[in-house]
Structures are given as structure tokens and as C-alpha cells.
PDB file of C-alpha atoms in Angstrom:
ATOM      1  CA  MET A 368      48.154  37.808  14.706  1.00 70.00           C
ATOM      2  CA  LEU A 369      46.614  34.908  16.239  1.00 72.00           C
ATOM      3  CA  ALA A 370      48.822  35.499  19.594  1.00 74.00           C
ATOM      4  CA  THR A 371      47.697  39.537  19.610  1.00 80.00           C
ATOM      5  CA  TYR A 372      44.098  38.313  19.231  1.00 83.00           C
ATOM      6  CA  LEU A 373      44.211  36.045  22.125  1.00 80.00           C
ATOM      7  CA  ILE A 374      45.635  38.650  24.449  1.00 81.00           C
ATOM      8  CA  GLY A 375      43.310  41.212  23.017  1.00 83.00           C
ATOM      9  CA  LEU A 376      40.187  38.809  23.563  1.00 84.00           C
ATOM     10  CA  ARG A 377      41.358  37.658  26.866  1.00 81.00           C
ATOM     11  CA  GLU A 378      42.464  41.020  28.384  1.00 82.00           C
ATOM     12  CA  GLY A 379      39.582  42.800  26.769  1.00 85.00           C
ATOM     13  CA  LEU A 380      36.869  40.270  28.224  1.00 84.00           C
ATOM     14  CA  GLU A 381      38.302  40.894  31.579  1.00 83.00           C
ATOM     15  CA  ALA A 382      37.889  44.635  31.146  1.00 86.00           C
ATOM     16  CA  ALA A 383      34.565  43.982  29.709  1.00 86.00           C
ATOM     17  CA  LEU A 384      33.402  41.917  32.514  1.00 83.00           C
ATOM     18  CA  ILE A 385      34.631  44.478  35.200  1.00 84.00           C
ATOM     19  CA  ILE A 386      32.839  47.341  33.461  1.00 86.00           C
ATOM     20  CA  SER A 387      29.476  45.378  32.878  1.00 84.00           C
ATOM     21  CA  ILE A 388      29.573  44.342  36.527  1.00 83.00           C
ATOM     22  CA  LEU A 389      30.051  47.937  37.823  1.00 86.00           C
ATOM     23  CA  VAL A 390      27.262  49.203  35.193  1.00 86.00           C
ATOM     24  CA  ALA A 391      24.976  46.523  36.330  1.00 84.00           C
ATOM     25  CA  TYR A 392      25.284  46.859  39.846  1.00 85.00           C
ATOM     26  CA  LEU A 393      24.529  50.931  39.763  1.00 85.00           C
ATOM     27  CA  VAL A 394      21.801  50.290  37.520  1.00 86.00           C
ATOM     28  CA  ARG A 395      20.283  47.822  39.933  1.00 85.00           C
ATOM     29  CA  THR A 396      20.783  49.656  42.998  1.00 85.00           C
ATOM     30  CA  ASP A 397      19.327  52.940  41.346  1.00 87.00           C
ATOM     31  CA  ARG A 398      22.371  54.770  41.274  1.00 85.00           C
ATOM     32  CA  ARG A 399      22.515  55.743  37.759  1.00 86.00           C
ATOM     33  CA  SER A 400      24.032  59.327  38.640  1.00 86.00           C
ATOM     34  CA  ALA A 401      27.380  57.615  39.266  1.00 86.00           C
ATOM     35  CA  LEU A 402      27.370  56.103  35.733  1.00 89.00           C
ATOM     36  CA  PRO A 403      29.191  58.946  33.970  1.00 91.00           C
ATOM     37  CA  TRP A 404      32.036  58.623  36.842  1.00 91.00           C
ATOM     38  CA  VAL A 405      32.382  54.847  35.956  1.00 89.00           C
ATOM     39  CA  TRP A 406      32.744  55.876  32.358  1.00 91.00           C
ATOM     40  CA  THR A 407      35.000  58.665  33.145  1.00 92.00           C
ATOM     41  CA  GLY A 408      37.407  56.069  34.973  1.00 91.00           C
ATOM     42  CA  VAL A 409      37.387  53.735  32.019  1.00 91.00           C
ATOM     43  CA  GLY A 410      37.995  56.450  29.712  1.00 92.00           C
ATOM     44  CA  LEU A 411      41.273  57.349  31.455  1.00 94.00           C
ATOM     45  CA  ALA A 412      42.143  53.792  31.890  1.00 92.00           C
ATOM     46  CA  VAL A 413      41.954  53.350  28.266  1.00 90.00           C
ATOM     47  CA  ALA A 414      43.963  56.800  27.455  1.00 93.00           C
ATOM     48  CA  MET A 415      46.581  55.721  29.819  1.00 92.00           C
ATOM     49  CA  SER A 416      47.045  52.181  28.370  1.00 89.00           C
ATOM     50  CA  MET A 417      47.136  53.836  24.813  1.00 89.00           C
ATOM     51  CA  GLY A 418      49.890  56.254  26.131  1.00 91.00           C
ATOM     52  CA  VAL A 419      51.835  53.376  27.617  1.00 90.00           C
ATOM     53  CA  ALA A 420      52.037  51.611  24.376  1.00 85.00           C
ATOM     54  CA  LEU A 421      53.194  54.918  22.727  1.00 87.00           C
ATOM     55  CA  VAL A 422      55.578  55.594  25.115  1.00 89.00           C
ATOM     56  CA  LEU A 423      57.200  51.973  24.645  1.00 87.00           C
ATOM     57  CA  ASN A 424      57.194  52.228  20.909  1.00 84.00           C
ATOM     58  CA  MET A 425      58.746  55.602  20.862  1.00 87.00           C
ATOM     59  CA  THR A 426      61.334  54.678  23.501  1.00 87.00           C
ATOM     60  CA  SER A 427      62.268  51.607  21.393  1.00 83.00           C
ATOM     61  CA  ALA A 428      62.451  53.547  18.129  1.00 82.00           C
ATOM     62  CA  ALA A 429      64.875  56.151  19.786  1.00 87.00           C
ATOM     63  CA  LEU A 430      67.243  53.632  21.020  1.00 86.00           C
ATOM     64  CA  SER A 431      70.526  52.240  19.354  1.00 87.00           C
ATOM     65  CA  ASP A 432      70.329  48.787  17.999  1.00 84.00           C
ATOM     66  CA  THR A 433      72.171  47.276  20.911  1.00 88.00           C
ATOM     67  CA  ALA A 434      69.911  49.337  23.294  1.00 90.00           C
ATOM     68  CA  GLU A 435      66.863  48.513  21.657  1.00 87.00           C
ATOM     69  CA  GLU A 436      67.690  44.615  22.014  1.00 87.00           C
ATOM     70  CA  LEU A 437      68.323  45.227  25.557  1.00 91.00           C
ATOM     71  CA  PHE A 438      65.242  47.197  26.234  1.00 91.00           C
ATOM     72  CA  ALA A 439      63.158  44.618  24.135  1.00 88.00           C
ATOM     73  CA  GLY A 440      64.549  41.753  26.309  1.00 90.00           C
ATOM     74  CA  ILE A 441      63.882  43.377  29.509  1.00 92.00           C
ATOM     75  CA  MET A 442      60.335  44.365  28.641  1.00 90.00           C
ATOM     76  CA  SER A 443      59.660  40.983  27.184  1.00 90.00           C
ATOM     77  CA  LEU A 444      60.746  39.373  30.840  1.00 92.00           C
ATOM     78  CA  LEU A 445      58.364  42.024  32.423  1.00 91.00           C
ATOM     79  CA  ALA A 446      55.733  41.127  30.156  1.00 89.00           C
ATOM     80  CA  VAL A 447      55.986  37.460  30.869  1.00 92.00           C
ATOM     81  CA  ALA A 448      55.837  38.360  34.657  1.00 92.00           C
ATOM     82  CA  LEU A 449      52.838  40.641  34.207  1.00 89.00           C
ATOM     83  CA  VAL A 450      50.849  37.714  31.987  1.00 87.00           C
ATOM     84  CA  THR A 451      51.616  35.077  34.473  1.00 92.00           C
ATOM     85  CA  TRP A 452      50.523  36.906  37.446  1.00 89.00           C
ATOM     86  CA  MET A 453      47.276  37.711  35.420  1.00 84.00           C
ATOM     87  CA  VAL A 454      46.611  34.145  34.805  1.00 86.00           C
ATOM     88  CA  PHE A 455      46.943  32.931  38.091  1.00 88.00           C
ATOM     89  CA  TRP A 456      44.863  35.980  39.462  1.00 83.00           C
ATOM     90  CA  MET A 457      42.057  35.634  37.201  1.00 80.00           C
ATOM     91  CA  LYS A 458      42.203  31.603  38.271  1.00 80.00           C
ATOM     92  CA  SER A 459      41.603  32.515  41.912  1.00 78.00           C
ATOM     93  CA  ALA A 460      39.436  35.557  41.307  1.00 74.00           C
ATOM     94  CA  SER A 461      37.176  34.379  38.528  1.00 68.00           C
ATOM     95  CA  ARG A 462      34.555  32.967  41.078  1.00 71.00           C
ATOM     96  CA  THR A 463      34.353  35.876  43.433  1.00 75.00           C
ATOM     97  CA  ILE A 464      35.006  38.732  41.086  1.00 75.00           C
ATOM     98  CA  ALA A 465      31.305  40.197  40.973  1.00 75.00           C
ATOM     99  CA  SER A 466      30.967  40.331  44.806  1.00 81.00           C
ATOM    100  CA  ASP A 467      34.390  41.649  45.262  1.00 81.00           C
ATOM    101  CA  LEU A 468      33.824  44.564  42.834  1.00 82.00           C
ATOM    102  CA  ARG A 469      30.431  45.290  44.394  1.00 83.00           C
ATOM    103  CA  GLY A 470      31.832  45.458  47.647  1.00 86.00           C
ATOM    104  CA  SER A 471      34.584  47.902  46.215  1.00 84.00           C
ATOM    105  CA  LEU A 472      31.851  50.014  44.608  1.00 84.00           C
ATOM    106  CA  ASP A 473      29.869  50.388  47.441  1.00 85.00           C
ATOM    107  CA  ARG A 474      32.754  51.582  49.517  1.00 86.00           C
ATOM    108  CA  ALA A 475      33.915  53.920  46.735  1.00 85.00           C
ATOM    109  CA  PHE A 476      30.171  55.279  46.359  1.00 81.00           C
ATOM    110  CA  SER A 477      30.116  56.154  50.030  1.00 84.00           C
ATOM    111  CA  MET A 478      33.392  58.290  49.542  1.00 85.00           C
ATOM    112  CA  GLY A 479      31.934  60.306  46.661  1.00 82.00           C
ATOM    113  CA  VAL A 480      31.825  60.190  42.738  1.00 78.00           C
ATOM    114  CA  GLY A 481      35.677  60.799  42.489  1.00 86.00           C
ATOM    115  CA  ALA A 482      36.187  57.543  44.394  1.00 88.00           C
ATOM    116  CA  VAL A 483      34.015  55.853  41.983  1.00 86.00           C
ATOM    117  CA  ALA A 484      35.683  57.117  39.019  1.00 89.00           C
ATOM    118  CA  ALA A 485      39.066  56.444  40.634  1.00 90.00           C
ATOM    119  CA  MET A 486      38.021  52.781  41.448  1.00 87.00           C
ATOM    120  CA  ALA A 487      36.805  52.213  37.778  1.00 88.00           C
ATOM    121  CA  PHE A 488      40.093  53.437  36.401  1.00 91.00           C
ATOM    122  CA  VAL A 489      42.369  51.359  38.697  1.00 88.00           C
ATOM    123  CA  SER A 490      40.088  48.157  38.009  1.00 83.00           C
ATOM    124  CA  VAL A 491      40.439  48.763  34.118  1.00 87.00           C
ATOM    125  CA  ALA A 492      43.745  50.174  33.944  1.00 87.00           C
ATOM    126  CA  ARG A 493      45.381  46.840  35.442  1.00 83.00           C
ATOM    127  CA  GLU A 494      44.182  45.132  32.179  1.00 83.00           C
ATOM    128  CA  GLY A 495      45.109  47.897  29.951  1.00 86.00           C
ATOM    129  CA  LEU A 496      48.783  48.125  31.405  1.00 87.00           C
ATOM    130  CA  GLU A 497      49.123  44.406  30.801  1.00 83.00           C
ATOM    131  CA  THR A 498      47.770  44.568  27.254  1.00 85.00           C
ATOM    132  CA  ALA A 499      50.198  47.289  26.464  1.00 86.00           C
ATOM    133  CA  VAL A 500      53.358  45.673  27.549  1.00 86.00           C
ATOM    134  CA  PHE A 501      52.713  42.449  26.426  1.00 81.00           C
ATOM    135  CA  PHE A 502      51.561  43.720  22.898  1.00 81.00           C
ATOM    136  CA  PHE A 503      54.757  45.644  22.718  1.00 82.00           C
ATOM    137  CA  SER A 504      56.704  42.385  23.405  1.00 79.00           C
ATOM    138  CA  LEU A 505      54.750  40.490  21.277  1.00 73.00           C
ATOM    139  CA  THR A 506      55.270  42.567  18.283  1.00 73.00           C
ATOM    140  CA  GLY A 507      58.976  41.982  18.578  1.00 64.00           C
ATOM    141  CA  SER A 508      58.714  38.298  19.113  1.00 58.00           C
ATOM    142  CA  ALA A 509      56.178  37.957  16.588  1.00 54.00           C
ATOM    143  CA  GLY A 510      57.221  40.545  14.053  1.00 55.00           C
ATOM    144  CA  GLU A 511      56.222  43.710  13.100  1.00 58.00           C
ATOM    145  CA  GLY A 512      53.662  44.865  10.621  1.00 62.00           C
ATOM    146  CA  TYR A 513      49.983  45.671  10.518  1.00 71.00           C
ATOM    147  CA  ARG A 514      48.834  42.218  11.372  1.00 76.00           C
ATOM    148  CA  PRO A 515      49.827  42.086  15.261  1.00 77.00           C
ATOM    149  CA  ILE A 516      47.663  45.397  15.550  1.00 81.00           C
ATOM    150  CA  LEU A 517      44.955  44.021  13.489  1.00 85.00           C
ATOM    151  CA  GLY A 518      44.953  40.749  15.602  1.00 83.00           C
ATOM    152  CA  LEU A 519      44.677  42.871  18.769  1.00 84.00           C
ATOM    153  CA  LEU A 520      41.926  45.237  17.535  1.00 87.00           C
ATOM    154  CA  LEU A 521      39.771  42.102  16.535  1.00 90.00           C
ATOM    155  CA  GLY A 522      40.400  40.582  19.836  1.00 86.00           C
ATOM    156  CA  LEU A 523      39.302  43.767  21.673  1.00 88.00           C
ATOM    157  CA  ALA A 524      36.270  43.990  19.272  1.00 90.00           C
ATOM    158  CA  THR A 525      35.351  40.627  20.114  1.00 90.00           C
ATOM    159  CA  SER A 526      35.538  40.974  23.697  1.00 87.00           C
ATOM    160  CA  ALA A 527      33.253  44.161  23.566  1.00 86.00           C
ATOM    161  CA  GLY A 528      30.857  42.200  21.680  1.00 87.00           C
ATOM    162  CA  ILE A 529      30.533  39.167  24.404  1.00 84.00           C
ATOM    163  CA  GLY A 530      30.889  41.725  27.312  1.00 81.00           C
ATOM    164  CA  LEU A 531      27.603  43.554  25.591  1.00 83.00           C
ATOM    165  CA  LEU A 532      25.729  40.337  25.073  1.00 83.00           C
ATOM    166  CA  LEU A 533      26.725  38.958  28.720  1.00 77.00           C
ATOM    167  CA  TYR A 534      25.374  42.213  30.341  1.00 76.00           C
ATOM    168  CA  ARG A 535      22.223  42.045  28.320  1.00 76.00           C
ATOM    169  CA  GLY A 536      21.787  38.501  29.113  1.00 70.00           C
ATOM    170  CA  ALA A 537      21.641  37.361  25.762  1.00 55.00           C
ATOM    171  CA  ILE A 538      24.570  34.533  26.072  1.00 62.00           C
ATOM    172  CA  ARG A 539      25.718  32.370  28.917  1.00 70.00           C
ATOM    173  CA  VAL A 540      29.424  31.754  29.151  1.00 66.00           C
ATOM    174  CA  ASN A 541      31.152  29.465  31.643  1.00 72.00           C
ATOM    175  CA  LEU A 542      33.968  32.030  32.554  1.00 69.00           C
ATOM    176  CA  SER A 543      36.016  29.547  34.658  1.00 75.00           C
ATOM    177  CA  THR A 544      36.386  27.190  31.591  1.00 79.00           C
ATOM    178  CA  PHE A 545      37.162  30.185  29.236  1.00 77.00           C
ATOM    179  CA  PHE A 546      39.697  31.605  31.399  1.00 79.00           C
ATOM    180  CA  ARG A 547      41.234  28.195  32.130  1.00 84.00           C
ATOM    181  CA  TYR A 548      41.476  27.355  28.400  1.00 85.00           C
ATOM    182  CA  THR A 549      42.588  30.974  27.347  1.00 82.00           C
ATOM    183  CA  GLY A 550      45.045  30.580  30.370  1.00 86.00           C
ATOM    184  CA  LEU A 551      46.617  27.622  29.065  1.00 89.00           C
ATOM    185  CA  LEU A 552      46.946  29.305  25.495  1.00 86.00           C
ATOM    186  CA  LEU A 553      48.531  32.347  27.020  1.00 86.00           C
ATOM    187  CA  ILE A 554      51.115  30.265  28.943  1.00 91.00           C
ATOM    188  CA  LEU A 555      52.417  28.961  25.430  1.00 89.00           C
ATOM    189  CA  VAL A 556      52.366  32.438  24.158  1.00 87.00           C
ATOM    190  CA  ALA A 557      54.224  33.771  27.063  1.00 90.00           C
ATOM    191  CA  ALA A 558      56.713  30.963  26.898  1.00 92.00           C
ATOM    192  CA  GLY A 559      57.468  32.097  23.489  1.00 90.00           C
ATOM    193  CA  VAL A 560      57.950  35.638  24.603  1.00 90.00           C
ATOM    194  CA  LEU A 561      60.260  34.520  27.412  1.00 93.00           C
ATOM    195  CA  ALA A 562      62.416  32.719  24.692  1.00 92.00           C
ATOM    196  CA  TYR A 563      62.563  35.958  22.627  1.00 89.00           C
ATOM    197  CA  GLY A 564      63.652  38.070  25.813  1.00 91.00           C
ATOM    198  CA  ILE A 565      66.280  35.438  26.493  1.00 93.00           C
ATOM    199  CA  HIS A 566      67.347  35.605  22.507  1.00 91.00           C
ATOM    200  CA  GLU A 567      67.688  39.329  22.974  1.00 91.00           C
ATOM    201  CA  LEU A 568      69.512  39.365  25.930  1.00 93.00           C
ATOM    202  CA  GLN A 569      71.983  36.655  24.467  1.00 93.00           C
ATOM    203  CA  GLU A 570      72.530  39.068  21.442  1.00 91.00           C
ATOM    204  CA  VAL A 571      73.711  42.121  23.879  1.00 90.00           C
ATOM    205  CA  GLY A 572      75.991  39.763  25.804  1.00 89.00           C
ATOM    206  CA  LEU A 573      74.065  39.834  28.987  1.00 90.00           C
ATOM    207  CA  LEU A 574      73.048  36.176  28.983  1.00 92.00           C
ATOM    208  CA  PRO A 575      75.837  33.294  27.669  1.00 91.00           C
ATOM    209  CA  GLY A 576      75.292  30.761  24.877  1.00 89.00           C
ATOM    210  CA  GLU A 577      73.879  32.544  21.976  1.00 88.00           C
ATOM    211  CA  ASP A 578      76.083  30.207  19.648  1.00 89.00           C
ATOM    212  CA  ASN A 579      75.118  27.050  21.799  1.00 92.00           C
ATOM    213  CA  LEU A 580      72.241  25.894  19.465  1.00 92.00           C
ATOM    214  CA  ALA A 581      69.709  23.306  20.548  1.00 93.00           C
ATOM    215  CA  PHE A 582      68.729  22.613  17.183  1.00 91.00           C
ATOM    216  CA  ASP A 583      68.814  24.212  13.628  1.00 90.00           C
ATOM    217  CA  VAL A 584      66.441  23.173  11.173  1.00 92.00           C
ATOM    218  CA  SER A 585      66.566  26.115   8.906  1.00 88.00           C
ATOM    219  CA  ALA A 586      67.275  24.169   5.977  1.00 86.00           C
ATOM    220  CA  THR A 587      63.932  22.205   6.661  1.00 89.00           C
ATOM    221  CA  ILE A 588      61.794  25.172   7.873  1.00 88.00           C
ATOM    222  CA  PRO A 589      62.840  28.404   6.026  1.00 86.00           C
ATOM    223  CA  PRO A 590      62.658  31.314   8.667  1.00 81.00           C
ATOM    224  CA  ASP A 591      60.900  33.544   6.240  1.00 78.00           C
ATOM    225  CA  SER A 592      58.130  31.003   5.642  1.00 81.00           C
ATOM    226  CA  TRP A 593      54.527  31.314   6.775  1.00 74.00           C
ATOM    227  CA  TYR A 594      54.558  28.426   8.783  1.00 80.00           C
ATOM    228  CA  ALA A 595      57.623  29.589  10.628  1.00 80.00           C
ATOM    229  CA  SER A 596      56.029  32.880  11.111  1.00 76.00           C
ATOM    230  CA  VAL A 597      52.892  31.340  12.634  1.00 76.00           C
ATOM    231  CA  ALA A 598      54.948  29.214  14.926  1.00 82.00           C
ATOM    232  CA  ARG A 599      57.143  32.073  15.926  1.00 79.00           C
ATOM    233  CA  GLY A 600      54.056  34.391  16.690  1.00 74.00           C
ATOM    234  CA  VAL A 601      52.284  32.004  18.648  1.00 76.00           C
ATOM    235  CA  VAL A 602      54.779  29.811  20.710  1.00 83.00           C
ATOM    236  CA  GLY A 603      58.137  31.571  19.975  1.00 82.00           C
ATOM    237  CA  PHE A 604      59.405  28.778  17.857  1.00 86.00           C
ATOM    238  CA  ARG A 605      62.314  29.855  15.672  1.00 87.00           C
ATOM    239  CA  PRO A 606      64.196  27.340  13.140  1.00 90.00           C
ATOM    240  CA  ALA A 607      67.423  28.022  15.210  1.00 91.00           C
ATOM    241  CA  MET A 608      67.152  28.223  18.927  1.00 93.00           C
ATOM    242  CA  SER A 609      69.925  28.222  21.940  1.00 94.00           C
ATOM    243  CA  VAL A 610      69.976  25.715  24.280  1.00 95.00           C
ATOM    244  CA  LEU A 611      69.007  28.482  27.025  1.00 95.00           C
ATOM    245  CA  GLU A 612      66.221  29.593  24.995  1.00 94.00           C
ATOM    246  CA  VAL A 613      64.712  26.082  24.789  1.00 95.00           C
ATOM    247  CA  ALA A 614      65.255  25.269  28.441  1.00 96.00           C
ATOM    248  CA  ALA A 615      63.819  28.320  29.511  1.00 95.00           C
ATOM    249  CA  TRP A 616      60.695  27.693  27.167  1.00 95.00           C
ATOM    250  CA  ALA A 617      60.181  24.271  28.578  1.00 95.00           C
ATOM    251  CA  ALA A 618      60.701  24.893  32.071  1.00 96.00           C
ATOM    252  CA  TYR A 619      58.250  27.692  31.956  1.00 96.00           C
ATOM    253  CA  VAL A 620      55.525  25.897  30.172  1.00 95.00           C
ATOM    254  CA  VAL A 621      55.919  22.638  32.434  1.00 96.00           C
ATOM    255  CA  THR A 622      56.318  24.636  35.769  1.00 96.00           C
ATOM    256  CA  THR A 623      53.393  27.283  35.084  1.00 95.00           C
ATOM    257  CA  THR A 624      50.979  24.792  33.357  1.00 95.00           C
ATOM    258  CA  PHE A 625      51.504  22.352  36.398  1.00 95.00           C
ATOM    259  CA  LEU A 626      50.728  25.266  38.920  1.00 93.00           C
ATOM    260  CA  PHE A 627      47.836  26.481  36.815  1.00 92.00           C
ATOM    261  CA  LEU A 628      46.045  23.070  36.741  1.00 90.00           C
ATOM    262  CA  ARG A 629      46.705  22.129  40.175  1.00 87.00           C
ATOM    263  CA  PRO A 630      43.185  22.250  42.100  1.00 81.00           C
ATOM    264  CA  SER A 631      42.550  25.159  44.391  1.00 68.00           C
ATOM    265  CA  SER A 632      42.882  24.082  48.032  1.00 61.00           C
ATOM    266  CA  ARG A 633      39.673  25.768  48.935  1.00 55.00           C
ATOM    267  CA  PRO A 634      36.788  25.465  46.281  1.00 49.00           C
ATOM    268  CA  LYS A 635      34.281  28.404  46.545  1.00 50.00           C
ATOM    269  CA  ALA A 636      30.749  28.558  45.153  1.00 48.00           C
ATOM    270  CA  PRO A 637      30.326  29.932  41.670  1.00 45.00           C
ATOM    271  CA  THR A 638      29.136  33.393  41.121  1.00 44.00           C
ATOM    272  CA  PRO A 639      26.784  34.708  38.364  1.00 46.00           C
ATOM    273  CA  VAL A 640      28.426  37.574  36.465  1.00 46.00           C
ATOM    274  CA  SER A 641      26.021  39.615  34.108  1.00 44.00           C
ATOM    275  CA  GLY A 642      24.328  36.592  32.685  1.00 44.00           C
ATOM    276  CA  ALA A 643      27.409  34.550  32.631  1.00 41.00           C
ATOM    277  CA  THR A 644      27.675  31.739  34.857  1.00 41.00           C
ATOM    278  CA  VAL A 645      30.844  31.401  36.564  1.00 39.00           C
ATOM    279  CA  SER A 646      31.630  27.738  37.740  1.00 37.00           C
ATOM    280  CA  ALA A 647      34.620  25.692  38.329  1.00 33.00           C
TER     281      ALA A 647
END
């Protein structure tokens, strides 16, 4: 639930920021007539994201046990790639996202309201696609049930509330700091999904070393205990893990964290975003 809350909060806030920037800019430039087209694009993006999530779950349910494990492993690796890209993209784009979106909106508006809807759709659909794929993988690595869904919904609701407050100027948030710390947490979550994906691929025989365990502390930490479930859901820890799982987890965390925390070569001036101050 904590892991899915984090992904809902992070992805939801990115989408909320994009929407608030677009809406605020159209209002300030007296182009309110284009607002329904922005909301049309946003609605289509949300519908597409829900459709992708539904297709992934239906596909997984229709597969045999072996094929399901293979599908889960491949989707987990894809989810890790998407989230890693998203974390680094937001690190570089957070300081200029407002000006970039405004420029894109100006160009779209000059081409017609259809282009405005398409621009809003593309901007939000990216976040929705990442959320759908990563959530699917998290429900496999963290366990099924209502809690992962509840965590995601709470995260999205929190992000929507923050986005509304930012738009109205009721609060100020250092977005660079927010995305830096949530990025670090997502790196840990993604590492757990990576280990889960490797475990699934080991079970179907695509990767070796399933029985070559790095540790087995099941006698001390029961796999069905609440604290084991928390550790599994947040960082992918299981009481028994193979050498390859642990090596991949550690290599991903160390390498990605180092690259993520490395200072940018060309620092840029902060850009205010809808009542929020974006600064390094």
C-alpha cells in the first residue's frame, strides 16, 4: 500500500502540475475557450491509462501459470525502465517544465483546438501509462488484494488536492526538493520490482540461479508476517532471495542513486509553477 501510494502521489502530482500549468496559462492569456479541449485531452488520457491497466490484468489472468510468470517478469523490467526514465526526466525538466509547456501550448493553439486537446492528451498520457505499468508490476511484487489499489487511489487523491492548492496559490512547495526525495524512494521501490522480475524469470528458467540463494532467513522472518509484507511491498525484500536478485537490486540502487544525485552540469534558474517555487 505504501509503495502504490508513493507511485500514485508522484505520478499524480506530475499530471496535476501539467494540468494546472495549462489551465492557468489559458486563463491568464484570456483563451478560456480552449479549456474544454484541454479537459477533453486529459479525460482521454485517463481513459487510456485505465484501459491499459485493465488489459494488463486481463492478459495476466488469461495466461497459464508459466506464461503468467513470464509476462509478469517482462512487465516488471519494463516498469523499472519506465520509472527510471521518469525519475531522471523530471530531475532535468522540473526547472523548465512551465515554460516548455507554455511554449508547446502556444504552438498547439495556433494549429487549432484539436491540437490543444492532443497536446494535453500526450502530456498526461505519459504519466498515466507509467502509472498503469508500474502499478501492475507492484501488485505482483507487493501482493494482490485491495490495499495496493487503495494506496494508489489515496496517492492520486493526495496529488489532486496538492495540485488544486498549488493552482490557487494556497501553498508553496519546493518541487525540485519534492521530486528529489520521492525520486530516491522510487529508486528503492523500482529496485524491488526489478528483483521481483528477475525472480519470475528465474522461475520460468529464462535466468539461472533460482536455487543459488544469497540468504534464507525464513525461520527468523516468516514470509507471511506483516513486517515481511511491508519490506516486500516497499523495497522488494523477501526472506529468501537468490544471489542474482540481490546483486541486481544492489547494483541498480547504487548506480541509479549515484547518477540521480550527481549535480547537473548546467544548472538553470528556477521557474515558478502555479504558486509553487521550483528551485534546486
